[in-house]
mmCIF file of C-alpha atoms in Angstrom:
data_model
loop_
_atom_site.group_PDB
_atom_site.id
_atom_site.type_symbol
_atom_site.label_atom_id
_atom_site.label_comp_id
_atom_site.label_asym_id
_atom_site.label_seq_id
_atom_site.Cartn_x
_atom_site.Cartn_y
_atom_site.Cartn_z
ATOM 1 C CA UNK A 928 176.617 75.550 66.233
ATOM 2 C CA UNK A 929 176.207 76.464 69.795
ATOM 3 C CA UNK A 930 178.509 75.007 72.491
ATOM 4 C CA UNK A 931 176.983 74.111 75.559
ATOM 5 C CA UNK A 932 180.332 73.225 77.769
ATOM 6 C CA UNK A 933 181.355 77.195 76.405
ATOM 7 C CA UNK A 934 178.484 78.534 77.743
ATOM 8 C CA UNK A 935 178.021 76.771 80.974
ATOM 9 C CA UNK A 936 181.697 77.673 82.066
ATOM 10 C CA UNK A 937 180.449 81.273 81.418
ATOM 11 C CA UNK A 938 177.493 81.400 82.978
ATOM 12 C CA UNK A 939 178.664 79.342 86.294
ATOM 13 C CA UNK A 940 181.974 81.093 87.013
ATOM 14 C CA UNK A 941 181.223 84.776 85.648
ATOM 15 C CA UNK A 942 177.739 86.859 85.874
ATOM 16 C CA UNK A 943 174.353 85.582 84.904
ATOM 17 C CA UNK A 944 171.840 87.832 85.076
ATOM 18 C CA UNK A 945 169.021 84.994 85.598
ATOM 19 C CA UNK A 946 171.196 83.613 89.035
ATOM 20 C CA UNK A 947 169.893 84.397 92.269
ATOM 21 C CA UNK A 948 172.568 83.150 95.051
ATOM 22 C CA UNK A 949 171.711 82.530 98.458
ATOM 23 C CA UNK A 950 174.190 81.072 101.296
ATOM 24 C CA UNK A 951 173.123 77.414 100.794
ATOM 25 C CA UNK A 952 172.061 77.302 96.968
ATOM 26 C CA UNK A 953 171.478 79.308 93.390
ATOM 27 C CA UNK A 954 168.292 79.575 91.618
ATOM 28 C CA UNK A 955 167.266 80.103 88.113
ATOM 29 C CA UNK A 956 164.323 83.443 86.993
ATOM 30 C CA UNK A 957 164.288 82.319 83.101
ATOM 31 C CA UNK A 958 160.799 81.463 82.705
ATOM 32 C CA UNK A 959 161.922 78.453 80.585
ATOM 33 C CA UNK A 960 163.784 76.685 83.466
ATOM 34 C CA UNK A 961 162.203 72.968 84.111
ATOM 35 C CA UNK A 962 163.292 72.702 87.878
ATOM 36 C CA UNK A 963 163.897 76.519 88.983
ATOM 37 C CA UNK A 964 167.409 75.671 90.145
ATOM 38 C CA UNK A 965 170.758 76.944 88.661
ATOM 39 C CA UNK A 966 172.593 73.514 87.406
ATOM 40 C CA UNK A 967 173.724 72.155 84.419
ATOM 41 C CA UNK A 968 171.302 69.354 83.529
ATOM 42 C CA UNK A 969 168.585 72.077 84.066
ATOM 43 C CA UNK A 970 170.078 74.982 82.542
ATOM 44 C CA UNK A 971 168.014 76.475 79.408
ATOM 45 C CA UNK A 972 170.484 78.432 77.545
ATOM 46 C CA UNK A 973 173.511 75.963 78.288
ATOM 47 C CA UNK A 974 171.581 73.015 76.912
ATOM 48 C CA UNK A 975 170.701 73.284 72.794
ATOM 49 C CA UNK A 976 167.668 70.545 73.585
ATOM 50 C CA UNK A 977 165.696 71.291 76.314
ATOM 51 C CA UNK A 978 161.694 70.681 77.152
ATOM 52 C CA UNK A 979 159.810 72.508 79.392
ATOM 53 C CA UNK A 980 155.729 72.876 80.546
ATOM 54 C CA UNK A 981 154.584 76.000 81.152
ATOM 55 C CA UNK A 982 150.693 77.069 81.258
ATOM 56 C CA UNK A 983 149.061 80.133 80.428
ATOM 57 C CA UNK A 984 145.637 81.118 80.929
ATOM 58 C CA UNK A 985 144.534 78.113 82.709
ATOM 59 C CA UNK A 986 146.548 76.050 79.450
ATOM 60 C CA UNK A 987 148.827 73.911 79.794
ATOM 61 C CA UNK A 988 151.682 73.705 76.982
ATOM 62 C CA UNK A 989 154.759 71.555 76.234
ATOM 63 C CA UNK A 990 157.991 73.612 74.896
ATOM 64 C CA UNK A 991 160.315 72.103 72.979
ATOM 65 C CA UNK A 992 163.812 73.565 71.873
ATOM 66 C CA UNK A 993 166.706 71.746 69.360
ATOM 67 C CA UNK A 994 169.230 72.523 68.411
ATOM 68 C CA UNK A 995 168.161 73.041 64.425
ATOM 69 C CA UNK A 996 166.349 75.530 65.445
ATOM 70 C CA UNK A 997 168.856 77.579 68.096
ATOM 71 C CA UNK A 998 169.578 80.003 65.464
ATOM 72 C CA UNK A 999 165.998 81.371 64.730
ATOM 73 C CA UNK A 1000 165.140 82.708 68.029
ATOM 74 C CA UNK A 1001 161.589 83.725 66.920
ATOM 75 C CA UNK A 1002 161.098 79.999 65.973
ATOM 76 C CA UNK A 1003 163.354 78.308 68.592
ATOM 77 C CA UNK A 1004 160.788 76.852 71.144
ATOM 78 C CA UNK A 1005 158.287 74.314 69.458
ATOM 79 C CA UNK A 1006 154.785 74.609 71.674
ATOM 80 C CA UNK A 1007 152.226 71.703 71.650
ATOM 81 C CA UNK A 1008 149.309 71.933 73.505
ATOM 82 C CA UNK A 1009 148.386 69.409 75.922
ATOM 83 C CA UNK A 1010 145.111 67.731 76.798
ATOM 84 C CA UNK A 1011 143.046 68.750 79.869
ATOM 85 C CA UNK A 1012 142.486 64.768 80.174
ATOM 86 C CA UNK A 1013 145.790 63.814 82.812
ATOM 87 C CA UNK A 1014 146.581 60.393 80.799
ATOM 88 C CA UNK A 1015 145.805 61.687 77.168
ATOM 89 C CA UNK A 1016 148.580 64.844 78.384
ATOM 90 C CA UNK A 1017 151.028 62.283 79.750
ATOM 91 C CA UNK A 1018 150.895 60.144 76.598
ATOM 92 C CA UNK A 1019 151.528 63.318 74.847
ATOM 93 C CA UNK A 1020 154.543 63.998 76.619
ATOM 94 C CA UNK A 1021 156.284 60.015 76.409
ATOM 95 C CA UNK A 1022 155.032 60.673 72.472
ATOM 96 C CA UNK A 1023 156.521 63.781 72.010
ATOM 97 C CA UNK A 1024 159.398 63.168 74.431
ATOM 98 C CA UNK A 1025 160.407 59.750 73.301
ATOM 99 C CA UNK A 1026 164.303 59.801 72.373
ATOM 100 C CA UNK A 1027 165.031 62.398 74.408
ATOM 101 C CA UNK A 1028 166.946 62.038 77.962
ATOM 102 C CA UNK A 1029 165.288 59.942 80.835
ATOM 103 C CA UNK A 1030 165.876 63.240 83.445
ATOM 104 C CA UNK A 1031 164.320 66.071 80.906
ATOM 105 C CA UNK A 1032 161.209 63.734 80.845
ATOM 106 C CA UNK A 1033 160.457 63.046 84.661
ATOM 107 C CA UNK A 1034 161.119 66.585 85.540
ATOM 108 C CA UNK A 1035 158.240 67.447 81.980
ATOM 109 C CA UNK A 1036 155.688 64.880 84.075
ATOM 110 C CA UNK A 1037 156.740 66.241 87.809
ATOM 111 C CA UNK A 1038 156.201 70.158 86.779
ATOM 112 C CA UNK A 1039 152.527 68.940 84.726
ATOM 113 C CA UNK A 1040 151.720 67.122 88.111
ATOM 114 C CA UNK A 1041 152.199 70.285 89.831
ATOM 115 C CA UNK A 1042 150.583 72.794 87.583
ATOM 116 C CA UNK A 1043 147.463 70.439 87.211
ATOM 117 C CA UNK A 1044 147.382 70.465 91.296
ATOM 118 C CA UNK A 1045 147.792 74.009 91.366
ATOM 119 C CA UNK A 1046 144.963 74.931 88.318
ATOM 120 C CA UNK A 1047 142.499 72.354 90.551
ATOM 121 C CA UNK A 1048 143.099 74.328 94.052
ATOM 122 C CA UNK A 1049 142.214 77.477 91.623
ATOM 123 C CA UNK A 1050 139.213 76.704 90.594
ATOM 124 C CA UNK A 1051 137.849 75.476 93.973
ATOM 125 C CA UNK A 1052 139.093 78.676 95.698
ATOM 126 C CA UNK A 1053 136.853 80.704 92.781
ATOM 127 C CA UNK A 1054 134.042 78.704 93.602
ATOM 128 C CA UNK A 1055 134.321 79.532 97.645
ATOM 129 C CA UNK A 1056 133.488 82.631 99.443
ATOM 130 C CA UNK A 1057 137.052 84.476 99.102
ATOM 131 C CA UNK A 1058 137.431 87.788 101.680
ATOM 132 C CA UNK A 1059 138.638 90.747 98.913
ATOM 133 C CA UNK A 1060 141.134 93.570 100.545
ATOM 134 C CA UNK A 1061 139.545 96.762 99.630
ATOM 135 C CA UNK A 1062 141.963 99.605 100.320
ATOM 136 C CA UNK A 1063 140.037 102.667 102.241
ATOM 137 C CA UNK A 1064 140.486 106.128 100.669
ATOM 138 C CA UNK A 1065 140.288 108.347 103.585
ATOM 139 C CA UNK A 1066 140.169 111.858 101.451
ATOM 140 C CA UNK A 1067 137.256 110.497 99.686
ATOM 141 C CA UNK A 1068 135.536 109.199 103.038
ATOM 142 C CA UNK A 1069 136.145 112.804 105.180
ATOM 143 C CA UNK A 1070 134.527 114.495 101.601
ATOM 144 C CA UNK A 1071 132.114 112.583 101.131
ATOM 145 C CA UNK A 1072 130.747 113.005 105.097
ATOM 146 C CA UNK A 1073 131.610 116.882 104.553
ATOM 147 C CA UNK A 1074 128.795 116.864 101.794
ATOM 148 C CA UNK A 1075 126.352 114.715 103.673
ATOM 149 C CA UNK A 1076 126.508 117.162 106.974
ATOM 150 C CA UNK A 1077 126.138 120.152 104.325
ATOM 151 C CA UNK A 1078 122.975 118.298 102.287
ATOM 152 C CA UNK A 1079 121.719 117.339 105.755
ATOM 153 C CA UNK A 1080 121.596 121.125 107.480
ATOM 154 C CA UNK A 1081 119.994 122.497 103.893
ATOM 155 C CA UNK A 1082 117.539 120.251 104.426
ATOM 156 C CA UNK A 1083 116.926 121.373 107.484
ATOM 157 C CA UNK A 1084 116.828 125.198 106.605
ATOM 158 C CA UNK A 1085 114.139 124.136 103.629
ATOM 159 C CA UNK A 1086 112.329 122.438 106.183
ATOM 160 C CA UNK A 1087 112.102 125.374 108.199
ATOM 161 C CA UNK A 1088 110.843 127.753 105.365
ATOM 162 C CA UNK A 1089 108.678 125.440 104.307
ATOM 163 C CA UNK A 1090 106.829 125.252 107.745
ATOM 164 C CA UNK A 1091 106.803 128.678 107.916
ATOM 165 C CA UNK A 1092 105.603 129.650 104.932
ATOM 166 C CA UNK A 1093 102.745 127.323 105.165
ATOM 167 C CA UNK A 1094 101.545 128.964 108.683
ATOM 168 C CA UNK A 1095 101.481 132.185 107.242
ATOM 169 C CA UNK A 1096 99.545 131.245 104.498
ATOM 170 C CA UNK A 1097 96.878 129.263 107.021
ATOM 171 C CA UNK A 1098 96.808 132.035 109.006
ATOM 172 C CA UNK A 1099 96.326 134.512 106.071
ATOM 173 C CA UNK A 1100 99.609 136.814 105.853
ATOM 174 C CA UNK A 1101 99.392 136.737 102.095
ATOM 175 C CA UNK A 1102 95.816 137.874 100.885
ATOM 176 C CA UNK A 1103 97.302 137.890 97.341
ATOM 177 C CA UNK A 1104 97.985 134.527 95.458
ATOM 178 C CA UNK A 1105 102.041 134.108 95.062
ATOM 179 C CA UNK A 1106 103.786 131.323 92.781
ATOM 180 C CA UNK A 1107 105.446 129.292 95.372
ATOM 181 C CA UNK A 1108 107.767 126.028 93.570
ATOM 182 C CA UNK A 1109 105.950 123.054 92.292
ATOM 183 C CA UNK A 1110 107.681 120.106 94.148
ATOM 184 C CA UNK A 1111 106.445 121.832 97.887
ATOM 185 C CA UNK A 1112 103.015 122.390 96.932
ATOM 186 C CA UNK A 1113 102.497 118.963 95.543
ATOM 187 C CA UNK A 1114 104.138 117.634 98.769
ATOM 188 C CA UNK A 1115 101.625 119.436 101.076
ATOM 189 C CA UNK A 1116 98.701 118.260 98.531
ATOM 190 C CA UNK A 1117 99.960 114.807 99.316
ATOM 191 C CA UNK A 1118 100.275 115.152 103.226
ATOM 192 C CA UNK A 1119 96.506 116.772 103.184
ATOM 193 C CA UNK A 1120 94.854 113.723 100.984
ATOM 194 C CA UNK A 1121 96.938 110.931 103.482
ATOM 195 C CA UNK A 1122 95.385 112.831 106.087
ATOM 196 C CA UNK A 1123 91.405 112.970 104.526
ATOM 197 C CA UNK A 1124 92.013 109.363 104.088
ATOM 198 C CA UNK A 1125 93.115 108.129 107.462
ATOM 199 C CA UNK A 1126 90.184 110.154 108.932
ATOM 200 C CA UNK A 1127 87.622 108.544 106.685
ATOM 201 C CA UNK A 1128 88.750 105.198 106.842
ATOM 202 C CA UNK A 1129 88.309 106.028 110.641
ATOM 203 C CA UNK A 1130 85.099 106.931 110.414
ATOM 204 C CA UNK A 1131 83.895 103.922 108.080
ATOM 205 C CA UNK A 1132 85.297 101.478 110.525
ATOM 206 C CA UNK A 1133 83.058 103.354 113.319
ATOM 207 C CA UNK A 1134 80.031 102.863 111.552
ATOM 208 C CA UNK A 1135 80.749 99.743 110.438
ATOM 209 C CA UNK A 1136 81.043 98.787 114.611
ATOM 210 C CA UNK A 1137 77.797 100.204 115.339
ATOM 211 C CA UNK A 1138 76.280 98.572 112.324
ATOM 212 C CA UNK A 1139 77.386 94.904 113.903
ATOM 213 C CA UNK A 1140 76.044 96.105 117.620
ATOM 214 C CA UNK A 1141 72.699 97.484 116.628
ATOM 215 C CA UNK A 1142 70.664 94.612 115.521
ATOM 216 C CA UNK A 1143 71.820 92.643 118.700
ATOM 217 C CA UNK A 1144 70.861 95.552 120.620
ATOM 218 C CA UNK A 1145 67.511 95.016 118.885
ATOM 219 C CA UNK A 1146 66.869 91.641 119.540
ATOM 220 C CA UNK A 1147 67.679 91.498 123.224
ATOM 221 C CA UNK A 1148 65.279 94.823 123.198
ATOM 222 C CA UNK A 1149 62.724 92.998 121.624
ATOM 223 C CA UNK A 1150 62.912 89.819 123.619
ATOM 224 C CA UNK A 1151 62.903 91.458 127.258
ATOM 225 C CA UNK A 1152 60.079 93.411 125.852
ATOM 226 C CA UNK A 1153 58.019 89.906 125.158
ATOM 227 C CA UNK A 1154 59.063 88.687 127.943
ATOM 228 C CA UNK A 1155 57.597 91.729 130.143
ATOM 229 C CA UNK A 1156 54.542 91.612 127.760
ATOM 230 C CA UNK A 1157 53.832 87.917 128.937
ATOM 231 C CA UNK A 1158 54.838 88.133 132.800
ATOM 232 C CA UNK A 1159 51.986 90.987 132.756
ATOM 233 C CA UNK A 1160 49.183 89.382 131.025
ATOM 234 C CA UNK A 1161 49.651 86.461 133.205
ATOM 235 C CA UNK A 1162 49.226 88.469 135.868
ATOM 236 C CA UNK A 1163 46.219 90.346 134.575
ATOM 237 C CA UNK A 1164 44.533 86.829 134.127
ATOM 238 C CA UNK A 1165 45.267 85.836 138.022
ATOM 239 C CA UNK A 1166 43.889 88.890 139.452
ATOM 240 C CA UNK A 1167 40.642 88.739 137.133
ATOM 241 C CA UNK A 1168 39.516 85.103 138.549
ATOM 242 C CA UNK A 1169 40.281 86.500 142.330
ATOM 243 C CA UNK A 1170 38.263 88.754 141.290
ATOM 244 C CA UNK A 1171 35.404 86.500 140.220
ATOM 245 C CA UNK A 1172 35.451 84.467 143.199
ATOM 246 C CA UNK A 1173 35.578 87.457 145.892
ATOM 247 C CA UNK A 1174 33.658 90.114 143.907
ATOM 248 C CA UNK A 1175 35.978 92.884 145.534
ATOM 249 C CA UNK A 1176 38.310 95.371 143.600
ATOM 250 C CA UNK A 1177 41.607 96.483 144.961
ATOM 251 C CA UNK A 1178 43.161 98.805 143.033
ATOM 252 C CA UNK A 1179 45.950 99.708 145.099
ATOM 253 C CA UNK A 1180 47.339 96.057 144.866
ATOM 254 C CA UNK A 1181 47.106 96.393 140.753
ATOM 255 C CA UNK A 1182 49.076 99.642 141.193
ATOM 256 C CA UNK A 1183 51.697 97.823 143.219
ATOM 257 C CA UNK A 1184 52.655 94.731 140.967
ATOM 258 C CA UNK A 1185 52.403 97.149 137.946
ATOM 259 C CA UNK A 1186 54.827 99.204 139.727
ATOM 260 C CA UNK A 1187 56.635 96.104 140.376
ATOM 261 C CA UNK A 1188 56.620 94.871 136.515
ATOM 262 C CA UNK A 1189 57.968 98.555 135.221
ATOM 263 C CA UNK A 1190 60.669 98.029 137.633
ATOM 264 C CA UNK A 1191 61.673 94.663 136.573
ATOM 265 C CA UNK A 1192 61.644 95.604 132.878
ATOM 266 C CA UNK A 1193 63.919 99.003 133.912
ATOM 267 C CA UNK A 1194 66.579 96.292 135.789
ATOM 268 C CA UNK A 1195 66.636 94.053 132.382
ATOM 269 C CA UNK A 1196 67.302 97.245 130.261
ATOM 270 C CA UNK A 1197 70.235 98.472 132.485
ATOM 271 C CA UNK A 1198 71.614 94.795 132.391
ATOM 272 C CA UNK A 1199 71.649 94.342 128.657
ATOM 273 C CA UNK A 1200 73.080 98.113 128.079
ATOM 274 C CA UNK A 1201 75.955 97.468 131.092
ATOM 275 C CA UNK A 1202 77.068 94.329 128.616
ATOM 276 C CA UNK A 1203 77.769 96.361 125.560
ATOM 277 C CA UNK A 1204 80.430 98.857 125.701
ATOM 278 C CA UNK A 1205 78.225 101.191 123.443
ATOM 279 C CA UNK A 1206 75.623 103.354 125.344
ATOM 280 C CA UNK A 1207 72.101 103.087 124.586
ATOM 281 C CA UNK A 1208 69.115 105.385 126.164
ATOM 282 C CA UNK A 1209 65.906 103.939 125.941
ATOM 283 C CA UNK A 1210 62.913 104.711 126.563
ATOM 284 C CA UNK A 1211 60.163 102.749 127.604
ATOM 285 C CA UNK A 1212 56.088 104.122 127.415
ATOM 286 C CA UNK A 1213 54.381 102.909 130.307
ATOM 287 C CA UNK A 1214 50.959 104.678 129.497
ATOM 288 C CA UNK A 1215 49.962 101.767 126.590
ATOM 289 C CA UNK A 1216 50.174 99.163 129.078
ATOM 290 C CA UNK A 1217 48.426 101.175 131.935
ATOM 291 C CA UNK A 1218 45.400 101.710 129.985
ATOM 292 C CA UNK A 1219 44.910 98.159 129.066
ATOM 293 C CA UNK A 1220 45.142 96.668 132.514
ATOM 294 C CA UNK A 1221 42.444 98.827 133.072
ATOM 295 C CA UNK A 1222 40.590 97.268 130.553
ATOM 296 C CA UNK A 1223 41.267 94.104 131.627
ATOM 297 C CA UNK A 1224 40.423 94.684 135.573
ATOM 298 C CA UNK A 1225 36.773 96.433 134.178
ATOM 299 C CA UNK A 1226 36.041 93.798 132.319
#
């Protein structure tokens, strides 16, 4: 049988390798200490019964030690695991705990208080936005921006060739066909058919603008043309019946208000082609409407 008063003289007044003294008290390392102070009550190889909770891997667990079983250290600590549930876990440990003494128990409940508070703050700190230290390797970094400047002035050098290779072939250095690399001349392919493509696209949008501003070039045509049309065969009907009346013919006055009407149709066409930004000639025949106020003055 083990005797506790034996070993607690030992341990307090020669050397424990568990003690940690400091100038105003002495701690306990054993994992198995309840209250992490070096005393008797709390002692956990001086006592033959002791309790303890320790946790591990988020569990918690009650450990038990009697003195039965002091002499199978493999089977000396009895471990019952407690409930995540706070009062199911504190009825475990008054069940479990029952004859046992009053100060092993309240220091059982104060240490699960404390784990429980501590496994709680965990799992909210997991849940937050947590800054990680990341040490910096400064070999790796200075390598690693060695290689880049390297990669980057080959590129450059390719770059070069590449250019230069392609202007002697426009301007027709090589009359012989040579077997240049794959990737390059699929590049320049790929340049030369964005290039086709942006110049179409150009020119269908071009056409497609003068498709929109033709027929309203049309229609204004069309209706200063009627317009003209009408103001002169109005004024080939006034000239007829002062004609009737006086019997005389004046020919240089029909000469003058034709004159007048071409030049009245020439100011509407230079109006309607100053709106539009697109320049239009045109080209009006005069002769048509010569002849037929002839007609009409004759007659």
């Amino acid at each position: 049988m083990q005797h506790d008063d034996v070993v607690w003289a030992i341990i307090n007044k020669t050397h424990c390798s568990h003690k940690v003294t400091t100038k105003t008290q002495h701690f306990c390392r054993n994992e198995y200490n309840l209250t992490g102070l070096c005393s008797r009550a709390s002692c956990p190889l001086a006592n033959s019964k002791y309790a303890t909770i320790r946790e591990e891997n988020g569990i918690i667990y009650l450990y038990m030690k009697t003195a039965e079983r002091v002499m199978f250290p493999a089977k000396q600590w009895e471990k019952v695991k407690l409930s995540r549930n706070f009062e199911k876990a504190i009825y475990q440990i008054n069940e479990n705990l029952l004859y046992w003494p009053s100060f092993i128990k309240s220091k059982c409940k104060q240490r699960f208080v404390k784990i429980t508070q501590y496994l709680i703050r965990m799992r909210k700190l997991k849940l937050r936005r947590v800054k990680e230290l990341v040490p910096i390797q400064r070999k790796i970094e200075r390598r690693e921006r060695r290689r880049e400047e390297k990669a980057l002035i080959a590129a450059r050098i390719d770059n070069a060739i590449e250019k230069q290779l392609l202007d002697r072939l426009k301007k027709g250095t090589y009359n012989d066909i040579y077997n240049f690399p794959q990737m390059a001349f699929d590049a320049a392919l790929k340049a030369e058919e964005v290039s086709g493509e942006s110049e179409s696209e150009k020119d269908e949008d071009e056409e497609e603008r003068e498709m929109e501003i033709e027929p309203e070039l049309e229609r204004e045509l069309e209706k200063t043309v009627e317009e003209a049309d009408e103001f002169i065969e109005g004024n080939s009907d006034l000239d007829s019946d002062a004609e009737s009346d006086s019997g005389r013919k004046e020919n240089v006055d029909v000469q003058s208000d034709f004159e007048s009407d071409t030049s009245d149709i020439e100011d509407i066409s230079k109006k309607i082609t100053s709106r539009k930004k697109p320049r239009v000639e045109i080209e009006y025949e005069t002769e048509p409407t010569t002849s037929v106020l002839k007609k009409k003055i004759k007659h």
